[in-house]
Coordinates of C-alpha atoms in Angstrom, one line a residue:
M5 CA -82.3 14.3 112.3
D6 CA -85.4 12.1 111.8
N7 CA -87.2 15.3 111.9
L8 CA -85.1 16.4 109.0
S9 CA -85.9 13.4 106.9
D10 CA -89.6 14.2 107.4
T11 CA -89.1 17.8 106.4
L12 CA -87.3 16.7 103.2
K13 CA -90.1 14.3 102.3
K14 CA -92.7 17.0 103.0
L15 CA -90.7 19.5 101.0
K16 CA -90.8 17.3 97.9
I17 CA -94.6 17.2 98.1
T18 CA -95.1 20.9 98.9
A19 CA -92.6 22.0 96.2
A20 CA -94.7 20.1 93.7
D21 CA -97.9 21.6 95.0
R22 CA -96.4 25.1 95.5
T23 CA -98.3 25.6 98.7
E24 CA -96.4 28.6 100.0
D25 CA -97.2 28.4 103.7
C26 CA -96.2 24.8 104.1
L27 CA -93.2 25.4 101.9
E28 CA -92.0 28.3 104.1
G29 CA -92.2 26.1 107.2
C30 CA -90.1 23.4 105.5
L31 CA -87.5 25.9 104.4
D32 CA -87.3 27.4 108.0
C33 CA -86.7 23.8 109.3
L34 CA -83.9 23.3 106.7
L35 CA -82.3 26.6 107.7
Q36 CA -82.4 25.6 111.4
A37 CA -80.9 22.2 110.6
L38 CA -78.1 23.8 108.5
A39 CA -77.3 26.2 111.4
Q40 CA -77.0 23.2 113.8
N41 CA -75.0 20.9 111.5
N42 CA -74.3 22.3 108.0
M43 CA -72.3 19.4 106.6
E44 CA -74.6 16.6 107.6
T45 CA -77.7 18.5 106.5
S46 CA -76.2 19.4 103.2
E47 CA -75.4 15.7 102.5
K48 CA -79.0 14.8 103.2
I49 CA -80.3 17.6 101.0
Q50 CA -78.2 16.3 98.2
G51 CA -79.0 12.6 98.8
N52 CA -82.7 13.3 98.7
G53 CA -82.5 15.1 95.3
I54 CA -83.7 18.4 96.9
L55 CA -81.3 20.6 94.9
Q56 CA -83.1 19.9 91.7
L57 CA -86.3 21.1 93.2
F58 CA -84.7 24.5 94.1
A59 CA -84.2 25.4 90.5
N60 CA -87.9 25.7 90.0
L61 CA -88.5 27.5 93.3
L62 CA -86.1 30.3 92.4
T63 CA -88.7 32.6 90.9
P64 CA -89.1 36.3 91.3
Q65 CA -92.8 36.0 92.1
S66 CA -92.4 33.6 95.0
S67 CA -92.3 34.8 98.6
C68 CA -89.9 31.9 99.5
T69 CA -87.2 32.9 97.0
A70 CA -84.9 34.6 99.5
K71 CA -85.0 31.6 101.8
V72 CA -84.3 29.2 99.0
A73 CA -81.3 31.3 97.9
N74 CA -80.2 31.5 101.6
I75 CA -80.3 27.6 101.8
I76 CA -78.3 27.3 98.6
A77 CA -75.7 29.9 100.0
E78 CA -75.4 27.8 103.2
V79 CA -75.1 24.5 101.4
A80 CA -72.5 25.9 99.0
K81 CA -70.2 26.7 101.9
N82 CA -69.2 23.1 101.7
E83 CA -66.8 22.4 98.8
F84 CA -68.4 19.0 98.0
M85 CA -71.7 20.7 97.4
R86 CA -70.6 23.2 94.8
V87 CA -70.5 20.8 91.7
P88 CA -73.9 19.3 92.7
C89 CA -75.3 22.9 92.8
V90 CA -74.0 23.5 89.3
D91 CA -75.3 20.2 88.1
A92 CA -78.7 20.9 89.5
G93 CA -78.9 23.9 87.2
L94 CA -79.0 26.6 89.9
I95 CA -76.7 29.1 88.4
S96 CA -78.9 30.4 85.6
P97 CA -82.0 31.1 87.8
L98 CA -79.8 32.7 90.4
V99 CA -78.3 35.0 87.8
Q100 CA -81.8 35.9 86.7
L101 CA -82.7 36.9 90.3
L102 CA -80.0 39.6 90.3
N103 CA -82.6 41.7 88.4
S104 CA -84.9 41.5 91.4
K105 CA -86.0 44.7 93.2
D106 CA -86.1 42.9 96.6
Q107 CA -83.0 43.6 98.6
E108 CA -83.1 40.4 100.7
V109 CA -83.5 38.3 97.5
L110 CA -80.5 40.2 96.0
L111 CA -78.4 39.7 99.1
Q112 CA -79.0 35.9 99.4
T113 CA -78.7 35.4 95.6
G114 CA -75.3 37.2 95.7
R115 CA -74.2 35.0 98.6
A116 CA -75.4 31.8 96.8
L117 CA -73.5 32.6 93.6
G118 CA -70.4 33.7 95.5
N119 CA -70.3 30.5 97.5
I120 CA -71.0 28.2 94.5
C121 CA -68.3 29.9 92.3
Y122 CA -65.8 30.4 95.2
D123 CA -62.3 29.6 94.0
S124 CA -63.4 28.4 90.6
H125 CA -62.1 30.5 87.7
S126 CA -64.1 28.5 85.2
L127 CA -67.4 29.2 87.0
Q128 CA -66.5 32.9 87.6
A129 CA -65.7 33.2 83.9
Q130 CA -69.2 31.6 83.2
L131 CA -70.8 34.3 85.3
I132 CA -68.9 37.0 83.4
N133 CA -70.2 35.6 80.1
M134 CA -73.7 35.7 81.5
G135 CA -73.3 39.4 82.0
V136 CA -73.3 39.7 85.8
I137 CA -70.7 42.5 85.9
P138 CA -72.9 45.3 84.5
T139 CA -75.8 44.0 86.6
L140 CA -73.8 44.1 89.8
V141 CA -72.3 47.6 89.0
K142 CA -75.9 48.8 88.6
L143 CA -76.9 47.2 91.9
L144 CA -74.1 49.0 93.7
G145 CA -75.3 52.3 92.4
I146 CA -78.9 51.7 93.3
H147 CA -78.3 50.1 96.8
C148 CA -75.3 52.0 98.0
H149 CA -77.1 52.7 101.3
N150 CA -77.5 49.1 102.0
A151 CA -74.3 48.0 103.8
A152 CA -74.8 44.3 103.4
L153 CA -75.6 44.5 99.6
T154 CA -72.7 46.9 99.1
E155 CA -70.4 44.5 100.8
M156 CA -71.8 41.6 98.7
C157 CA -71.1 43.6 95.5
L158 CA -67.5 44.4 96.6
V159 CA -66.7 40.8 97.4
A160 CA -68.0 39.8 94.0
F161 CA -66.0 42.5 92.2
G162 CA -62.9 41.5 94.2
N163 CA -63.2 37.9 93.0
L164 CA -64.2 38.7 89.4
A165 CA -61.6 41.4 88.9
E166 CA -58.8 38.8 89.3
L167 CA -59.9 37.4 85.9
E168 CA -58.4 39.1 82.9
S169 CA -61.6 38.5 80.9
S170 CA -63.5 40.8 83.4
K171 CA -61.5 43.9 82.8
E172 CA -63.0 44.8 79.5
Q173 CA -66.5 44.4 80.9
F174 CA -65.7 46.5 83.9
A175 CA -64.2 49.2 81.7
S176 CA -67.5 49.5 79.8
T177 CA -69.5 50.2 83.0
N178 CA -69.3 53.2 85.4
I179 CA -67.6 51.1 88.1
A180 CA -64.8 53.7 88.6
E181 CA -67.4 56.4 89.3
E182 CA -69.4 54.2 91.7
L183 CA -66.3 53.0 93.6
V184 CA -64.9 56.5 94.0
K185 CA -68.3 57.7 95.2
L186 CA -68.4 54.9 97.7
F187 CA -64.8 55.4 98.8
K188 CA -65.5 59.1 99.6
K189 CA -68.3 58.1 102.0
Q190 CA -66.3 55.5 104.0
I191 CA -64.7 56.5 107.3
E192 CA -64.0 53.0 108.6
H193 CA -60.6 51.5 107.7
D194 CA -62.1 48.0 107.1
K195 CA -64.6 49.3 104.5
R196 CA -62.0 51.3 102.7
E197 CA -59.7 48.3 102.7
M198 CA -62.4 46.3 100.9
I199 CA -62.7 48.9 98.2
F200 CA -58.9 49.0 97.9
E201 CA -59.0 45.3 97.2
V202 CA -61.3 45.8 94.3
L203 CA -59.4 48.9 93.0
A204 CA -56.0 47.3 92.9
P205 CA -56.8 44.6 90.3
L206 CA -59.0 46.9 88.3
A207 CA -56.4 49.6 88.1
E208 CA -54.1 47.2 86.2
N209 CA -56.2 47.9 83.2
D210 CA -55.2 51.1 81.3
A211 CA -58.7 52.2 80.4
I212 CA -59.9 51.8 84.0
K213 CA -56.8 53.7 85.2
L214 CA -57.9 56.7 83.2
Q215 CA -61.6 56.3 84.4
L216 CA -60.4 56.2 88.0
V217 CA -58.3 59.3 87.5
E218 CA -61.2 61.1 85.9
A219 CA -63.5 60.0 88.7
G220 CA -61.3 61.8 91.3
L221 CA -59.6 58.8 92.9
V222 CA -56.2 60.5 93.0
E223 CA -57.5 63.3 95.2
C224 CA -58.9 60.7 97.7
L225 CA -55.5 58.9 97.8
L226 CA -53.6 62.2 98.3
E227 CA -56.0 63.0 101.2
I228 CA -55.3 59.6 102.8
V229 CA -51.6 60.2 102.5
Q230 CA -51.9 63.6 104.2
Q231 CA -54.0 62.2 107.0
K232 CA -51.9 59.1 107.7
V233 CA -48.3 60.3 107.1
D234 CA -47.5 61.1 110.7
S235 CA -49.4 58.2 112.3
D236 CA -47.6 55.2 113.8
K237 CA -50.8 53.1 114.1
E238 CA -50.5 49.8 112.2
D239 CA -53.8 50.3 110.3
D240 CA -52.8 53.9 109.2
I241 CA -49.3 52.7 108.1
A242 CA -50.9 49.9 106.0
E243 CA -53.5 52.4 104.5
L244 CA -50.7 54.9 103.6
K245 CA -48.8 52.1 101.8
T246 CA -51.9 50.9 99.9
A247 CA -52.9 54.5 98.9
S248 CA -49.4 55.4 97.7
D249 CA -48.9 52.1 95.9
L250 CA -52.2 52.5 94.1
M251 CA -51.2 56.1 93.1
V252 CA -48.1 54.7 91.5
L253 CA -50.1 52.0 89.7
L254 CA -52.4 54.7 88.2
L255 CA -49.3 56.4 86.8
L256 CA -48.3 53.2 84.8
G257 CA -50.9 54.0 82.2
D258 CA -49.7 56.5 79.5
E259 CA -52.9 58.5 79.3
S260 CA -53.6 58.6 83.1
M261 CA -49.9 59.6 83.7
Q262 CA -50.0 62.4 81.1
K263 CA -53.3 63.7 82.5
L264 CA -51.8 63.9 86.0
F265 CA -48.5 65.4 84.8
E266 CA -50.3 68.3 83.2
G267 CA -47.1 69.7 81.6
G268 CA -45.4 69.5 85.0
K269 CA -47.8 72.1 86.4
G270 CA -50.3 69.5 87.8
S271 CA -51.1 69.7 91.5
V272 CA -50.8 65.9 91.7
F273 CA -47.3 66.0 90.2
Q274 CA -46.3 68.8 92.6
R275 CA -47.7 66.8 95.6
V276 CA -45.8 63.7 94.6
L277 CA -42.6 65.8 94.3
S278 CA -43.1 66.8 98.0
W279 CA -43.0 63.1 99.0
I280 CA -39.3 62.7 97.9
P281 CA -37.8 64.8 100.7
S282 CA -40.2 63.4 103.3
N283 CA -38.9 61.3 106.2
N284 CA -41.4 58.5 105.5
H285 CA -39.7 55.6 103.6
Q286 CA -43.0 54.6 102.0
L287 CA -43.6 58.1 100.7
Q288 CA -40.0 58.4 99.5
L289 CA -40.4 55.1 97.6
A290 CA -43.8 56.1 96.1
G291 CA -42.4 59.5 95.2
A292 CA -39.4 58.0 93.4
L293 CA -41.5 55.4 91.6
A294 CA -44.0 58.1 90.5
I295 CA -41.1 60.2 89.1
A296 CA -39.8 57.0 87.2
N297 CA -43.3 56.6 85.8
F298 CA -43.7 60.3 84.8
A299 CA -40.3 60.0 83.1
R300 CA -41.6 57.7 80.4
N301 CA -41.4 60.2 77.6
D302 CA -38.8 62.7 76.6
G303 CA -40.9 65.8 77.0
N304 CA -41.6 65.0 80.7
C305 CA -38.0 64.0 81.3
I306 CA -36.6 67.3 79.9
H307 CA -39.1 69.4 81.9
M308 CA -38.3 67.5 85.2
V309 CA -34.5 67.8 84.8
D310 CA -34.8 71.5 84.0
N311 CA -36.9 72.0 87.1
G312 CA -34.4 70.4 89.6
I313 CA -35.7 66.9 90.1
V314 CA -32.3 65.4 89.7
E315 CA -31.0 67.2 92.8
K316 CA -34.0 66.0 94.8
L317 CA -33.3 62.3 93.8
M318 CA -29.6 62.7 94.5
D319 CA -30.4 64.0 98.0
L320 CA -32.7 61.1 98.5
L321 CA -30.0 58.6 97.5
D322 CA -27.5 60.3 99.7
R323 CA -29.8 59.6 102.7
H324 CA -29.8 55.9 101.8
V325 CA -26.1 55.1 101.2
E326 CA -25.3 53.6 104.5
D327 CA -27.7 50.8 105.5
G328 CA -30.2 52.4 103.2
N329 CA -33.6 51.1 102.2
V330 CA -33.0 48.9 99.2
T331 CA -36.5 49.6 97.6
V332 CA -35.9 53.3 97.8
Q333 CA -32.4 53.0 96.3
H334 CA -33.9 50.9 93.5
A335 CA -36.7 53.3 92.8
A336 CA -34.5 56.5 92.8
L337 CA -32.0 54.9 90.5
S338 CA -34.9 53.8 88.2
A339 CA -36.0 57.4 88.0
L340 CA -32.5 58.7 87.2
R341 CA -32.1 56.0 84.5
N342 CA -35.3 57.1 82.8
L343 CA -34.5 60.8 83.1
A344 CA -31.1 60.1 81.4
I345 CA -32.6 58.8 78.2
P346 CA -33.2 62.1 76.3
V347 CA -29.9 63.2 74.8
V348 CA -30.2 66.8 76.1
N349 CA -30.5 65.6 79.7
K350 CA -27.2 63.6 79.7
A351 CA -24.8 66.5 80.0
K352 CA -27.0 68.3 82.6
M353 CA -27.1 65.2 84.7
L354 CA -23.4 64.6 84.5
S355 CA -22.6 68.2 85.5
A356 CA -25.1 67.8 88.4
G357 CA -22.9 65.0 89.7
V358 CA -25.2 62.1 89.1
T359 CA -22.3 59.6 88.4
E360 CA -20.6 60.4 91.7
T361 CA -23.9 59.8 93.6
V362 CA -24.6 56.6 91.7
L363 CA -21.0 55.2 92.2
K364 CA -21.6 55.4 96.0
F365 CA -23.8 52.3 95.5
L366 CA -21.1 50.2 93.9
K367 CA -20.7 48.3 97.1
S368 CA -24.3 47.2 97.1
E369 CA -24.9 43.4 97.2
M370 CA -28.5 43.7 96.0
P371 CA -29.0 42.7 92.4
P372 CA -32.0 45.0 91.7
V373 CA -29.9 48.0 92.9
Q374 CA -26.9 46.8 90.9
F375 CA -29.0 46.5 87.8
K376 CA -30.4 50.0 88.0
L377 CA -27.0 51.5 88.9
L378 CA -25.5 49.9 85.7
G379 CA -28.4 51.0 83.6
T380 CA -28.1 54.6 84.8
L381 CA -24.4 54.8 84.1
R382 CA -24.8 53.3 80.7
M383 CA -27.5 55.9 79.8
L384 CA -25.1 58.7 80.9
I385 CA -21.9 57.8 79.1
D386 CA -22.6 58.7 75.5
A387 CA -20.2 61.6 75.9
Q388 CA -16.5 60.8 75.3
E389 CA -15.3 62.6 78.4
A390 CA -17.7 60.9 80.8
A391 CA -16.9 57.5 79.3
E392 CA -13.2 58.2 79.7
Q393 CA -13.5 59.3 83.3
L394 CA -15.5 56.3 84.3
G395 CA -13.5 53.9 82.2
K396 CA -10.3 54.8 84.1
N397 CA -12.0 54.3 87.4
A398 CA -10.4 51.0 88.4
K399 CA -12.8 50.3 91.3
L400 CA -15.8 50.6 88.9
V401 CA -14.2 48.4 86.2
E402 CA -13.2 45.7 88.7
R403 CA -16.8 45.6 90.1
L404 CA -18.1 45.4 86.5
V405 CA -15.8 42.5 85.8
E406 CA -17.0 40.8 88.9
W407 CA -20.7 41.3 88.0
C408 CA -20.0 40.0 84.5
E409 CA -19.8 36.6 86.2
A410 CA -23.1 37.0 88.2
K411 CA -24.7 33.9 86.5
D412 CA -27.6 33.9 89.0
H413 CA -28.6 37.4 87.8
A414 CA -28.8 37.6 84.0
G415 CA -29.9 41.2 84.1
V416 CA -26.9 42.3 86.2
M417 CA -24.6 40.2 84.0
G418 CA -25.9 41.6 80.8
E419 CA -25.8 45.2 81.9
S420 CA -22.3 44.9 83.2
N421 CA -21.1 43.5 79.9
R422 CA -22.9 46.3 78.0
L423 CA -21.4 49.0 80.2
L424 CA -17.9 47.5 79.8
S425 CA -18.3 47.6 76.1
A426 CA -19.9 51.1 76.1
L427 CA -16.9 52.5 78.1
I428 CA -14.6 51.4 75.3
R429 CA -16.9 52.4 72.4
H430 CA -17.7 55.9 73.7
S431 CA -14.2 56.8 75.1
K432 CA -12.1 55.3 72.3
S433 CA -9.3 55.6 74.9
K434 CA -6.2 53.6 75.3
D435 CA -6.1 54.2 79.1
V436 CA -9.7 52.9 79.4
I437 CA -8.7 49.7 77.4
K438 CA -5.6 49.2 79.6
T439 CA -7.8 49.5 82.8
I440 CA -10.2 46.9 81.4
V441 CA -7.3 44.6 80.4
Q442 CA -5.7 44.9 83.8
S443 CA -9.0 44.1 85.5
G444 CA -9.5 40.9 83.4
G445 CA -12.5 42.2 81.4
I446 CA -11.4 41.1 77.9
K447 CA -12.7 37.5 78.3
H448 CA -16.2 38.9 79.1
L449 CA -16.3 40.9 75.9
V450 CA -15.4 37.8 73.9
T451 CA -18.2 35.8 75.6
M452 CA -20.6 38.7 75.0
A453 CA -19.9 38.4 71.3
T454 CA -21.7 35.1 71.4
S455 CA -24.8 36.5 73.2
E456 CA -28.3 35.5 72.1
H457 CA -29.0 39.2 71.6
V458 CA -27.7 40.7 68.3
I459 CA -27.4 44.1 69.9
M460 CA -25.1 42.8 72.6
Q461 CA -23.1 40.8 70.1
N462 CA -22.6 43.9 68.0
E463 CA -21.6 46.1 70.9
A464 CA -19.0 43.5 71.9
L465 CA -17.5 43.2 68.4
V466 CA -17.2 47.0 68.0
A467 CA -15.5 47.2 71.4
L468 CA -13.1 44.4 70.5
A469 CA -12.3 46.0 67.2
L470 CA -11.3 49.2 69.0
I471 CA -9.2 47.2 71.4
A472 CA -7.4 45.5 68.4
A473 CA -6.9 48.9 66.7
L474 CA -5.7 50.9 69.8
E475 CA -4.2 48.5 72.3
L476 CA -3.6 45.1 70.7
G477 CA -0.2 44.6 72.4
S478 CA -1.5 44.7 76.0
A479 CA -4.7 42.7 75.2
E480 CA -3.1 40.1 73.0
K481 CA -2.7 37.4 75.6
D482 CA -6.2 37.8 77.0
L483 CA -7.7 37.7 73.5
E484 CA -5.8 34.4 72.9
S485 CA -6.8 32.7 76.1
A486 CA -10.5 33.8 75.6
K487 CA -10.3 32.0 72.2
L488 CA -11.4 35.1 70.2
V489 CA -10.3 33.8 66.9
Q490 CA -12.2 30.5 67.3
T491 CA -15.3 32.5 68.3
L492 CA -15.1 34.7 65.2
H493 CA -14.7 31.6 63.0
R494 CA -17.9 30.2 64.5
L495 CA -19.8 33.5 64.0
L496 CA -18.8 33.7 60.4
A497 CA -19.5 30.0 59.6
D498 CA -23.0 30.1 61.3
E499 CA -25.7 30.8 58.8
R500 CA -27.9 32.2 61.6
S501 CA -25.5 35.1 62.4
A502 CA -27.0 38.5 61.5
P503 CA -25.4 40.5 58.6
E504 CA -24.0 43.1 61.0
I505 CA -22.4 40.4 63.1
K506 CA -20.7 38.9 60.0
Y507 CA -19.5 42.3 58.9
N508 CA -18.1 43.3 62.3
S509 CA -16.4 39.9 62.7
M510 CA -14.5 40.4 59.5
V511 CA -13.5 44.0 60.4
L512 CA -12.1 42.5 63.6
I513 CA -10.2 39.7 61.8
C514 CA -8.4 42.4 59.7
A515 CA -7.6 44.3 62.9
L516 CA -6.1 41.2 64.5
M517 CA -3.5 40.8 61.8
G518 CA -1.3 43.2 63.7
S519 CA -0.6 40.4 66.2
E520 CA 1.7 37.6 65.2
S521 CA 0.2 34.9 67.5
L522 CA -3.4 35.8 66.8
Y523 CA -2.8 36.0 63.0
K524 CA -1.2 32.5 63.2
E525 CA -4.5 31.3 64.7
V526 CA -6.4 32.9 61.9
Q527 CA -4.3 31.1 59.3
D528 CA -4.6 27.7 61.1
L529 CA -8.4 27.9 61.1
A530 CA -8.7 28.3 57.3
F531 CA -10.7 31.6 57.4
L532 CA -10.3 32.1 53.7
D533 CA -12.9 29.3 53.0
V534 CA -15.5 30.9 55.2
V535 CA -14.8 34.5 54.0
S536 CA -14.8 33.7 50.3
K537 CA -18.3 32.2 50.6
L538 CA -19.5 35.5 52.0
R539 CA -18.5 37.4 48.9
S540 CA -21.8 36.4 47.4
H541 CA -23.8 37.4 50.5
E542 CA -27.2 39.2 49.8
N543 CA -26.1 42.0 52.1
K544 CA -23.9 44.4 50.0
S545 CA -21.8 45.6 53.0
V546 CA -21.1 42.0 54.1
A547 CA -20.2 41.1 50.5
Q548 CA -17.8 44.1 50.2
Q549 CA -16.2 43.4 53.5
A550 CA -15.7 39.8 52.6
S551 CA -13.8 40.8 49.4
L552 CA -11.6 43.2 51.4
T553 CA -11.0 40.6 54.1
E554 CA -10.2 37.9 51.5
Q555 CA -7.6 40.3 49.9
R556 CA -6.0 41.0 53.3
L557 CA -5.8 37.3 54.1
T558 CA -4.4 36.4 50.7
V559 CA -1.8 39.2 50.8
E560 CA -0.7 38.4 54.3
S561 CA -0.3 34.7 53.7

């Protein structure tokens, strides 16, 4: 190490004189010392103020530049050296060197910048602001035959692409084209994996999704799926998953999805359809997720239902009822839920037997599956007949009541409440109300009336008004113990309640007058005071309903 001290002294003198031969000898000694003991050598370099000298040595003209950049890259492998490298002003000259024509300089510069900025979002953001992204993309295009430089660019892209601020810059380059070109050339699994690691974060951006589709990435992905689908090698299974996941990600963008759908005639859409009946769980999952993504607008949904997609998804679900794959169940139910949104599809899906298939999953204990199951049923029961049939299904109603208490899973709890209310609202059936009363569902509807979501409050109040109008006798006790009257008083007295909530609460008050015990509670709570104030409400419907309710309360008392 004494030798090192001499080298460092000598380096200070030669750096000032710029005598290239001596300088080169010193740099070689430093590289040797770093190879033997990186940490100790790095500390000495910092202690002797050598980093500051490097800033001046990083010039495109010098023959030593690559070695200086290499030393910086080695030094910056140590976390404690990264801030000193920044403080020594090394980033700016290094960034300038990315315009060099010399491949060794480019490689060592890329390594140095990568190591200095490793794991630091603020430094990576600084590089982005300095315009390194377009420069690196250009380098990838020029030096695509240099494996080490290509790898350096990919590692840099992988790090920078994690930052949201990079996406816009990437979108304004031809990165999609370059990566797809590179991808097509790769045979080795490891190299393709590196490209995948860059593609995945980039493909989260909608503009880049479309660029990747236009550059032909989808065809590459489909080819991988075809090659790997029957393999049981670990690498091949992993690559199949990565390729099909990326395919689904590309379909999350509206423009890229429509481009691939091509009115339902697209070859990509047809290939994805063929994944659903496959025996490979990963492909079944990707196929169902892809259909759920294609089913994001009414036109696509109508076309797919008319062309038999529902039957394919039902067959898939049937294969996963007993000890099925939860992710496949969830994906297939998501697709069915989306397909059920257009009004014209509902009757077709009901007559295809979707509800029967979906109900097979009532016993599922997995909240994501429960959530999608509930959503699918709720989308399908706009028709009175369907709502009545499901609402009289005691097993379903009991499960809904149970899920209405799933406090750990707000989504499942909310959907269960909404479906319970929808069964009453769409069926307008006494039998459905009786089934819900017998299963103990009334209290949940009363709780739902106090939800933070106005739409849910409203749905609950309309359902409760129908109960009061059609089947007050059997629901009376439950409405009392659920403290419905007190809840309505709070909703009417609360200035924050939406106009439609106030309106429906008053409609419900009038409907409750048919019950002696509930009407007594209304009288005890001095509703007249609250209601008479609402006669001057700015919303006309609320004001009119307040006058009517006031008259009813006055007459009855």
